[in-house]
CSV table of C-alpha atoms in Angstrom, one decimal:
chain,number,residue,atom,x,y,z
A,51,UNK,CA,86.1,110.0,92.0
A,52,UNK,CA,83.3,109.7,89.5
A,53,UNK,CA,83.6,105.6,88.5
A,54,UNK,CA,82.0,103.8,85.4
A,55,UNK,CA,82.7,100.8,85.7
A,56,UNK,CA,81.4,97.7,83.1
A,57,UNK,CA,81.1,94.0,83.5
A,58,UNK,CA,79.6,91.5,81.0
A,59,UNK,CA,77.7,90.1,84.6
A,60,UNK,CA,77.6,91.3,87.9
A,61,UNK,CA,76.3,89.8,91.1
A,62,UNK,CA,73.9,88.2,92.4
A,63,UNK,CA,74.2,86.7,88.6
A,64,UNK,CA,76.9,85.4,88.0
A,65,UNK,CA,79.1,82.5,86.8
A,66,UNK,CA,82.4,82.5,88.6
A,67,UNK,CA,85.2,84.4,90.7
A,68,UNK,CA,85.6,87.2,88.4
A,69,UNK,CA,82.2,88.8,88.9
A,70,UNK,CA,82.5,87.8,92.8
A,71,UNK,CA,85.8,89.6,92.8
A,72,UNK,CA,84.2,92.4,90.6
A,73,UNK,CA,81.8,93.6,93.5
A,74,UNK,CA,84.4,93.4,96.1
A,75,UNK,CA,86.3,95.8,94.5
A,76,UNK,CA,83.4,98.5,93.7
A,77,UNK,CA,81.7,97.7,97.6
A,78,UNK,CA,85.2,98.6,98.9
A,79,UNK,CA,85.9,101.7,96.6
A,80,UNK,CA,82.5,102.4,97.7
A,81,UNK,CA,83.3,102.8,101.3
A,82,UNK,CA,86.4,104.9,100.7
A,83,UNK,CA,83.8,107.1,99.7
A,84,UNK,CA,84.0,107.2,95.6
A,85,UNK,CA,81.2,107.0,93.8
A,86,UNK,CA,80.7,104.0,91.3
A,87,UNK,CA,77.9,103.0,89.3
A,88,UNK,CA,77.9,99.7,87.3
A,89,UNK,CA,77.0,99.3,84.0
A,90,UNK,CA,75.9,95.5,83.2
A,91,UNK,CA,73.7,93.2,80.7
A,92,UNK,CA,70.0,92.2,80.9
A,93,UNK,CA,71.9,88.6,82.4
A,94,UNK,CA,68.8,87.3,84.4
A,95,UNK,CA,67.3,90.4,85.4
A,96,UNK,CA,63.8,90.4,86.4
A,97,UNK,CA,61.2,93.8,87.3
A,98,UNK,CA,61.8,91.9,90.9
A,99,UNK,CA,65.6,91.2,91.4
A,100,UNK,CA,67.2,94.6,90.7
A,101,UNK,CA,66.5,98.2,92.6
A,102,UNK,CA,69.9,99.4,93.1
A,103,UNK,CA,70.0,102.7,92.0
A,104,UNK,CA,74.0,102.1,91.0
A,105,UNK,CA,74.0,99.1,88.7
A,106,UNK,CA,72.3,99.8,85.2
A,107,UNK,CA,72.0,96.6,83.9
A,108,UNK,CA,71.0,98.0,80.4
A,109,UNK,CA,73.7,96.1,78.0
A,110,UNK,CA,72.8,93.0,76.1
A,111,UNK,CA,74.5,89.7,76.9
A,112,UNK,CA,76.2,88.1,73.5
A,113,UNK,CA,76.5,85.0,74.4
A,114,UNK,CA,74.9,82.2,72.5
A,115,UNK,CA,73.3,80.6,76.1
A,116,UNK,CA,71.4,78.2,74.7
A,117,UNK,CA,73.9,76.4,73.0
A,118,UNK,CA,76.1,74.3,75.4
A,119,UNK,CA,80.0,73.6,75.0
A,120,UNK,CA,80.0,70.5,73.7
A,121,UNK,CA,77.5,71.2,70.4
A,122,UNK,CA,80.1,74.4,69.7
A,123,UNK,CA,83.0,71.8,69.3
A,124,UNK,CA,80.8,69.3,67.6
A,125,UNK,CA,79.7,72.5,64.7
A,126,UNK,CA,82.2,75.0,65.2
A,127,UNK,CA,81.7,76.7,62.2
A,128,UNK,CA,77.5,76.7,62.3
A,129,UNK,CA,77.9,78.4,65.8
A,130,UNK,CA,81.1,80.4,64.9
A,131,UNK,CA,78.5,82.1,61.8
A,132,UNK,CA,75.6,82.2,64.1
A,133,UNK,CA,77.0,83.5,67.3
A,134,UNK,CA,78.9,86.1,65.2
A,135,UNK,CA,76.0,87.1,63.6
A,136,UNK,CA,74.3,87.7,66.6
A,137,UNK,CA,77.0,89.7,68.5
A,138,UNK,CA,77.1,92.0,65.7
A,139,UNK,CA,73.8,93.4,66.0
A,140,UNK,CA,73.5,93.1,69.5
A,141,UNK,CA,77.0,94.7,70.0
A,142,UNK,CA,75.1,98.0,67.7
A,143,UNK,CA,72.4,98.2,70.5
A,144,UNK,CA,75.1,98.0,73.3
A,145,UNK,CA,77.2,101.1,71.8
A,146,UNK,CA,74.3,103.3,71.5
A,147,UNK,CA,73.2,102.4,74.9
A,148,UNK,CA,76.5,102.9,76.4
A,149,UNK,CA,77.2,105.8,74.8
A,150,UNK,CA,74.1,107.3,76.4
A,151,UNK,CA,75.2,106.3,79.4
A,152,UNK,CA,79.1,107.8,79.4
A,153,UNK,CA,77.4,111.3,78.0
A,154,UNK,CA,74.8,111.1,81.3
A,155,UNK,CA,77.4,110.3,83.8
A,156,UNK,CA,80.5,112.0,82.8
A,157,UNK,CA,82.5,109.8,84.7
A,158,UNK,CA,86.2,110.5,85.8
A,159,UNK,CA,87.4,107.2,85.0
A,160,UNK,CA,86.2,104.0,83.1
A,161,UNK,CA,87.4,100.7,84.3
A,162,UNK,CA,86.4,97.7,82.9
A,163,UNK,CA,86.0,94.1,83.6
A,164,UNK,CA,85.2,91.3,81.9
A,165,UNK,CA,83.7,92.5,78.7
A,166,UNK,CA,83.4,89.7,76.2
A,167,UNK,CA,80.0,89.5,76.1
A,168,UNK,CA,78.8,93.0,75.9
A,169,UNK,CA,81.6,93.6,73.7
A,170,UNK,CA,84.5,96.3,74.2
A,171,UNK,CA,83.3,98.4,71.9
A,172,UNK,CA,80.8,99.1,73.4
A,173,UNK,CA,83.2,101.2,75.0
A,174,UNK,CA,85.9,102.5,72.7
A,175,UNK,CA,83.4,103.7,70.3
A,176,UNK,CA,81.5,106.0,71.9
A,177,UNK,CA,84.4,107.6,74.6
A,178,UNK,CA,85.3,110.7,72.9
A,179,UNK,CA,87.2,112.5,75.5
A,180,UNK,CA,90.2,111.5,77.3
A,181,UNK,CA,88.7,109.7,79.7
A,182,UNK,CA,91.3,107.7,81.5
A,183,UNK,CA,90.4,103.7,80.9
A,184,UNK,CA,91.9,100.7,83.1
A,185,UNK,CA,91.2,97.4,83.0
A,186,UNK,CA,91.0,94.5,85.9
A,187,UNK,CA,92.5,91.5,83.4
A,188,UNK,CA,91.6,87.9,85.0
A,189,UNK,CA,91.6,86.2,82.2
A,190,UNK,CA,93.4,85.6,78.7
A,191,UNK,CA,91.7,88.3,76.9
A,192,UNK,CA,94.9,89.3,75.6
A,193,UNK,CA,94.9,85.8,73.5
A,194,UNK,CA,91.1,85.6,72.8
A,195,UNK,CA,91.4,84.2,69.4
A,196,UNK,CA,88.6,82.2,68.6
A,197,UNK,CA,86.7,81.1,65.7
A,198,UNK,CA,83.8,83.7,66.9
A,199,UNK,CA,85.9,86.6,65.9
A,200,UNK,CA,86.6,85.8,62.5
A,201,UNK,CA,83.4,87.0,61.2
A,202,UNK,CA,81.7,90.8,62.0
A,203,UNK,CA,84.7,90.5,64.6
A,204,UNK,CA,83.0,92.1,68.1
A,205,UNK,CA,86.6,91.5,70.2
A,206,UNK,CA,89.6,92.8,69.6
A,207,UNK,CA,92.3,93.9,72.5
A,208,UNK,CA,95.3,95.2,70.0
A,209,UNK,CA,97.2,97.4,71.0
A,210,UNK,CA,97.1,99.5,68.2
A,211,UNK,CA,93.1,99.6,68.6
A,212,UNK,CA,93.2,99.9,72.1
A,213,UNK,CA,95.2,102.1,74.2
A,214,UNK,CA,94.5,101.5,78.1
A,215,UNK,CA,95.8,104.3,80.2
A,216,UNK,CA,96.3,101.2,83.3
A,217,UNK,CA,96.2,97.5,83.5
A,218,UNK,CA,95.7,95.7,86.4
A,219,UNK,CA,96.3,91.6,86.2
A,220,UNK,CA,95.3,89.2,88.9
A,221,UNK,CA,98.9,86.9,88.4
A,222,UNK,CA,102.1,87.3,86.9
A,223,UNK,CA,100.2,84.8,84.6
A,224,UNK,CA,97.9,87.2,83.7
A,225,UNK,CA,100.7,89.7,83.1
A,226,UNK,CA,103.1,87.7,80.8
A,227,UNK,CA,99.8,87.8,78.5
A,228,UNK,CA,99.4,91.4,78.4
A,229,UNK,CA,103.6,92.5,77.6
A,230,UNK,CA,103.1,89.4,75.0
A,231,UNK,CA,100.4,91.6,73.0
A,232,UNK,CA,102.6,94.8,73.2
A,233,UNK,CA,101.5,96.6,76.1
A,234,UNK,CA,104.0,98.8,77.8
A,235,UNK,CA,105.1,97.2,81.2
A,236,UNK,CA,105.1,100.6,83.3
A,237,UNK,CA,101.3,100.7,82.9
A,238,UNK,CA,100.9,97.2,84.3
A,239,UNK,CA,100.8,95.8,87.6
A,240,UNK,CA,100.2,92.6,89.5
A,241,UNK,CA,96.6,93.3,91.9
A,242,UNK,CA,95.7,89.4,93.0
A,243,UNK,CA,91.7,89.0,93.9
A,244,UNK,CA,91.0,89.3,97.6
A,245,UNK,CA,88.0,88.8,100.0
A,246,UNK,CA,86.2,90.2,102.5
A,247,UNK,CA,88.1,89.9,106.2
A,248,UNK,CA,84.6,88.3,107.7
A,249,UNK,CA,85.8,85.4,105.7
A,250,UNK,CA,88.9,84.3,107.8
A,251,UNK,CA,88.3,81.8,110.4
A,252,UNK,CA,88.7,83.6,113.8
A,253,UNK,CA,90.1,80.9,115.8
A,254,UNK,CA,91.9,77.3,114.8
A,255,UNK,CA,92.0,74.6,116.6
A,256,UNK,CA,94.2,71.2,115.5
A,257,UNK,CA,91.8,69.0,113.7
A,258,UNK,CA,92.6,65.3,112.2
A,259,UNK,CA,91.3,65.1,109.1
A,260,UNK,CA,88.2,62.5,108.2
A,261,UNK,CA,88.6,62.7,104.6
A,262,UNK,CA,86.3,64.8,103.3
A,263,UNK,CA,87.5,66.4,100.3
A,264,UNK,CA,85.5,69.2,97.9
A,265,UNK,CA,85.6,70.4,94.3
A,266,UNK,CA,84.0,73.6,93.8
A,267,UNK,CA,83.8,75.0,90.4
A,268,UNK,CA,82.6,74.9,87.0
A,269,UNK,CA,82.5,71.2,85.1
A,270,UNK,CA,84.6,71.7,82.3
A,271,UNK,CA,87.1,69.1,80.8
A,272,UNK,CA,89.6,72.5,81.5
A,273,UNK,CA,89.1,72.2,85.2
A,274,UNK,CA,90.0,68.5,85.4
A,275,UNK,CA,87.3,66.8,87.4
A,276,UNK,CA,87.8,63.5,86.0
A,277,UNK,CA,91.5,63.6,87.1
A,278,UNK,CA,90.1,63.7,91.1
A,279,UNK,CA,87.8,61.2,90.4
A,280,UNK,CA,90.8,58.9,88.7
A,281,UNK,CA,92.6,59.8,92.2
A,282,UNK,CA,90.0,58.4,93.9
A,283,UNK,CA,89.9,55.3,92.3
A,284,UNK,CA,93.4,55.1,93.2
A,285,UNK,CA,93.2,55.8,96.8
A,286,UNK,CA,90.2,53.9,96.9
A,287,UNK,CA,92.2,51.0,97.0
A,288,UNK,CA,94.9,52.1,98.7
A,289,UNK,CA,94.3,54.2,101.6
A,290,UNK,CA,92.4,52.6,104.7
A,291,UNK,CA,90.5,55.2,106.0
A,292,UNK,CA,87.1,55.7,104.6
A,293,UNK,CA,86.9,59.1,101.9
A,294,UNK,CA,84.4,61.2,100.5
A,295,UNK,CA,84.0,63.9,97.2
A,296,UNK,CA,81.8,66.5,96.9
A,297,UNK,CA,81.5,67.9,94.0
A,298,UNK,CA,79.9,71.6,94.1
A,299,UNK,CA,79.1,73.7,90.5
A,300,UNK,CA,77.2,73.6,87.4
A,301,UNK,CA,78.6,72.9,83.7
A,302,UNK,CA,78.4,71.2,81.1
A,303,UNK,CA,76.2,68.5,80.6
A,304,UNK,CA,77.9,66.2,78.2
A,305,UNK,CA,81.1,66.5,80.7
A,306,UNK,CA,78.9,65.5,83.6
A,307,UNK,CA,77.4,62.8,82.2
A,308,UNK,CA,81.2,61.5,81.4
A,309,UNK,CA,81.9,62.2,84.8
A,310,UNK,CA,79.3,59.9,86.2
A,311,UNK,CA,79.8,57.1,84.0
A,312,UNK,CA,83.3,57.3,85.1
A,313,UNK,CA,82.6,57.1,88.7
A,314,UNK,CA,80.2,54.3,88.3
A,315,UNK,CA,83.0,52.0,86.3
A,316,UNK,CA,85.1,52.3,89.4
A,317,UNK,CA,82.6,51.6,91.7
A,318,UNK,CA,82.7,55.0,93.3
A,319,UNK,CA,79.2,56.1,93.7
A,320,UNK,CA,78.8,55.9,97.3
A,321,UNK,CA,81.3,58.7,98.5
A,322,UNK,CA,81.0,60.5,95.6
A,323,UNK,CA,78.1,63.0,95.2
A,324,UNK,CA,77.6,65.9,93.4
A,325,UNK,CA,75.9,69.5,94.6
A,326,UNK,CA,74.1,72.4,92.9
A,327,UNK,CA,76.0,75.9,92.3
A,328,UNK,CA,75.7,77.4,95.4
A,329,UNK,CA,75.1,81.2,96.5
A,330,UNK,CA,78.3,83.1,97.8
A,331,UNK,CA,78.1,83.2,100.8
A,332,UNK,CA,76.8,79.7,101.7
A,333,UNK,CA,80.0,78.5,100.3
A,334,UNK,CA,81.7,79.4,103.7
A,335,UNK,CA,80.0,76.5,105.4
A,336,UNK,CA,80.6,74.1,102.4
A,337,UNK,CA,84.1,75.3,103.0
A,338,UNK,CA,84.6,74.1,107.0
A,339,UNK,CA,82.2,70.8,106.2
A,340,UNK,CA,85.2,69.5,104.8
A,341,UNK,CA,88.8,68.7,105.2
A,342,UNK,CA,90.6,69.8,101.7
A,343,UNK,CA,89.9,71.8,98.8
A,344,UNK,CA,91.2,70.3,95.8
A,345,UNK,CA,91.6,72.7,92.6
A,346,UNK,CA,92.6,70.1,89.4
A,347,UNK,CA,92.6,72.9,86.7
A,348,UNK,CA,94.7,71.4,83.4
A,349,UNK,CA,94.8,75.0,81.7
A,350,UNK,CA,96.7,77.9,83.0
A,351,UNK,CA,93.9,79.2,85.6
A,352,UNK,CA,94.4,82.4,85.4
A,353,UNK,CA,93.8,82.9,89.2
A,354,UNK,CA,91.6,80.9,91.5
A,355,UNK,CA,89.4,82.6,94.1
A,356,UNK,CA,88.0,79.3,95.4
A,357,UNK,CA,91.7,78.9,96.9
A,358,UNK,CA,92.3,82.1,98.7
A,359,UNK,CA,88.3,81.4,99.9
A,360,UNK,CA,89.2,78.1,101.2
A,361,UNK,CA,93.1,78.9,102.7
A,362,UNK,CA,90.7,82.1,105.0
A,363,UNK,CA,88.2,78.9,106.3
A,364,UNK,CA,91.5,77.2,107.6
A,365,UNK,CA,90.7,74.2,104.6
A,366,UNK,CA,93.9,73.1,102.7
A,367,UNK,CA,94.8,73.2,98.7
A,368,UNK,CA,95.9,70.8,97.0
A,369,UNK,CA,96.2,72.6,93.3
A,370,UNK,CA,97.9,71.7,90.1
A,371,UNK,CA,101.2,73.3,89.5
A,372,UNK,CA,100.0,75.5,86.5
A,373,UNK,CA,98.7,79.0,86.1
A,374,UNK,CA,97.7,81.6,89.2
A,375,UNK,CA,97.0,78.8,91.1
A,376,UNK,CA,100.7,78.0,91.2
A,377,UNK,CA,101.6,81.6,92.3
A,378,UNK,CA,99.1,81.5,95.2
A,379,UNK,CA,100.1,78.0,97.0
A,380,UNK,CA,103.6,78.1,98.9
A,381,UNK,CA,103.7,74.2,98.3
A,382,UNK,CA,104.3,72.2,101.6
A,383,UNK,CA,104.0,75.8,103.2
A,384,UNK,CA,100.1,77.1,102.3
A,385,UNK,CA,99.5,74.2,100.6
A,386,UNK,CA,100.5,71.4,98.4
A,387,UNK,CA,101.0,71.1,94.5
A,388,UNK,CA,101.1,68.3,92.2
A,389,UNK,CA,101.4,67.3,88.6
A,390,UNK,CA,99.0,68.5,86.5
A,391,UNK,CA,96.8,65.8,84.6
A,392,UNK,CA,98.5,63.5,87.0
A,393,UNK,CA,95.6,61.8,88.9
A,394,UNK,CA,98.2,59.4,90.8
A,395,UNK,CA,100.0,62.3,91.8
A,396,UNK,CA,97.2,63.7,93.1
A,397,UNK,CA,96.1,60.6,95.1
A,398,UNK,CA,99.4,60.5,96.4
A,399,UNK,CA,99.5,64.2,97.8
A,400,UNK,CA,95.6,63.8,99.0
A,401,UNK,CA,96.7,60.5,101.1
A,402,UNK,CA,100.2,62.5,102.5
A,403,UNK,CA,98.2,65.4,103.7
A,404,UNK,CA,95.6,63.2,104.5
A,405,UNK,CA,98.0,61.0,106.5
A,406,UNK,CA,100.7,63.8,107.8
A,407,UNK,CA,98.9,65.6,110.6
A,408,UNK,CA,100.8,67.9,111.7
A,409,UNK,CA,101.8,69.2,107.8
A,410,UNK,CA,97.7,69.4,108.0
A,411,UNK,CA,97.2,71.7,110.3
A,412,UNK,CA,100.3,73.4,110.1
A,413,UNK,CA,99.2,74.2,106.2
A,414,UNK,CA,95.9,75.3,108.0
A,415,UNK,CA,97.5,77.8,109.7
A,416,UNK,CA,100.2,79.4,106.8
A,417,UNK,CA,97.3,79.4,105.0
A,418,UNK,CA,94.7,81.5,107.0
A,419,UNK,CA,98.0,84.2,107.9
A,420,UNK,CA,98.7,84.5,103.5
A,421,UNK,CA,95.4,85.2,103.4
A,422,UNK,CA,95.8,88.2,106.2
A,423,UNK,CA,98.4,89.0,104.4
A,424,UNK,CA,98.0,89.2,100.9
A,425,UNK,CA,94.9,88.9,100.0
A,426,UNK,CA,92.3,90.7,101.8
A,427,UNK,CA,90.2,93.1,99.8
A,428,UNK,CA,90.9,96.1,102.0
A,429,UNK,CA,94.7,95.9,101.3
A,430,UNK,CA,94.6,94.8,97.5
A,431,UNK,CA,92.2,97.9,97.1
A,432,UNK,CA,94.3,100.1,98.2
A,433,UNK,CA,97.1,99.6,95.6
A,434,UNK,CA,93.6,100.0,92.8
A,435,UNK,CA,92.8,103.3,94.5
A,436,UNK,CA,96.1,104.9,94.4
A,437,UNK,CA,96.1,104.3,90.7
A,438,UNK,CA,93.4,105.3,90.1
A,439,UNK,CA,94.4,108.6,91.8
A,440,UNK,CA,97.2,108.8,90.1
A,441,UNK,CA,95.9,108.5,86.4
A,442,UNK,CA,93.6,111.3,87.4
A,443,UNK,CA,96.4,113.8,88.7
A,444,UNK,CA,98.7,112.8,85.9
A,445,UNK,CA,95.1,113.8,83.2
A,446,UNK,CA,95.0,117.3,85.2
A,447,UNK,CA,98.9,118.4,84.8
């Protein structure tokens, strides 16, 4: 097969596990020997940093960077007018450019990713045969409705606009958004994220835990950082064994500045640290340096890579019960849950696992055989590929 496939960014730039995922899924379509070139925005390209003949990153990114979160909810409608502005006539350059593109390649099938900011029409306007189109839906594009779009609107995924031949969702989550905007339920199917099988730890051994606990992610209020650190205040007084955080990622700066004022008012600042957004593949060290992985999303995450990354190093989740990070942990099985924006419930199930041994390495192990068994990107391919095949026979009958 002959596969265009476009992403807002794609790897090495990128800023979480939907771009990661994205390349996993074209490297392994790749090997089954279809060909797929990427198309992708100007993102952080430099004349040094790109020679792959099979990603055009041609597209302009909408995105207002400059302007963090927390000055768009202090002037909504200044950045609403401006950013809308702007994504108008940058979303002009990006359909002549991709319809230059889709004329040159004549691709069998288009599948797009995450396209908010290089806009989906980019692609809607220019395909003029019936090329079959599927998209990979890991987040709630279905209910983007924000104050950007109600000006020279740029983003709109009605189904009466936009007719997808197939739609892959990461989570049932995922997929209750799409038959909510009217999309028929035959053409959509539940395909979670998966990694790479050099990821899972070859051999555990039992291990007491020393209390080493990580965050990785963005800082967002959404991912609810402060509710570890309010944990920790909590089991800093409690628990008798010593404890660390690290916190790993890149956000914004207003939220970080809260979150460090917060850990200074309870005293917190020696075992608490924070750590630079780091490549990849480093993260798989990161990963065994520490004991547990805690994922403290208040939101409905629509997935959560960082847990199926951490359950394959043999490192226990403890997530909150909301979104795709409630489908993936089998609580007291893969993992544990806990009320979300509950920080003493947290503390509580961080001092149990903490505490319980053999539920800790017992966890360790479920978790490394779901992994195996679910989520490794040879086997979630598969189920993408024979879809793919199929919408192509079904085009030629």
């Amino acid at each position: 097969m002959k596969i265009l496939a476009f992403s807002s960014l794609y790897p090495p730039f990128y800023k979480g596990g939907y771009e990661i995922a994205a390349k996993s899924f074209i490297d392994n379509l790749r090997k089954r020997g279809h060909q797929v070139t990427v198309v992708s925005s100007k993102y952080g390209v430099t004349q040094d940093n790109e020679n792959d003949p099979d990603i055009l990153r041609n597209l302009h990114y909408l995105n207002f960077n400059h302007l963090n979160e927390s000055f768009y909810i202090k002037f909504p409608w200044i950045c609403s007018i401006l950013s809308s502005i702007r994504r108008f006539i940058l979303t002009i350059f990006n359909v002549i450019i991709a319809g230059k593109i889709i004329r040159r390649y004549d691709p069998d099938i288009l599948f797009l990713w995450d396209m908010r900011e290089i806009s989906y029409h980019t692609v809607f306007s220019k395909v003029k045969k019936k090329i079959p189109i599927v998209i990979m839906v890991e987040d709630e594009v279905f209910n983007w409705h924000t104050i950007n779009n109600r000006f020279f609107s740029t983003f709109s995924l009605s189904k009466d606009y936009i007719r997808f031949n197939h739609i892959f969702c990461v989570s049932k989550v995922m997929k209750d958004y799409a038959i909510l905007a009217g999309y028929d339920i035959n053409r959509i199917s539940v395909v979670p994220n998966g990694i790479s099988n050099d990821w899972l730890l070859k051999k555990i051994t039992i291990k007491k835990p020393s209390g080493r606990l990580l965050y990785v992610g963005r800082l967002s209020k959404i991912k609810g950082i402060h509710n570890i650190i309010k944990a920790f205040n909590f089991l800093h007084k409690n628990y008798e064994s010593d404890i660390f955080l690290t916190i790993t990622g890149s956000g914004d700066q207003e939220y970080v500045t809260y979150l460090k004022a917060l850990i200074t008012k309870f005293n917190l600042m020696k075992i608490v640290r924070f750590q630079e957004k780091l490549s990849y593949q480093k993260l798989k060290d990161v990963y065994t340096q520490h004991d547990l992985l805690i994922v403290s999303s208040i939101y409905r995450e629509p997935f959560g890579l960082i847990l199926i990354e951490a359950m394959s190093r043999g490192i226990p989740v403890i997530a909150s019960n909301i979104g795709g990070p409630s489908e993936i942990i089998k609580d007291q099985i893969t993992g544990l849950l806990y009320a979300p924006n509950d920080p003493k419930d947290l503390a509580r199930k961080i001092q149990h696992l903490l505490t319980d041994h053999a539920l800790y390495n017992r966890i360790r192990s479920n978790a490394i055989a779901e992994v195996k068994n679910h989520y490794l990107i040879e086997n979630v391919s598969n189920q993408i590929e024979q879809t793919l095949i199929g919408l192509l026979k079904d085009g030629r009958k």
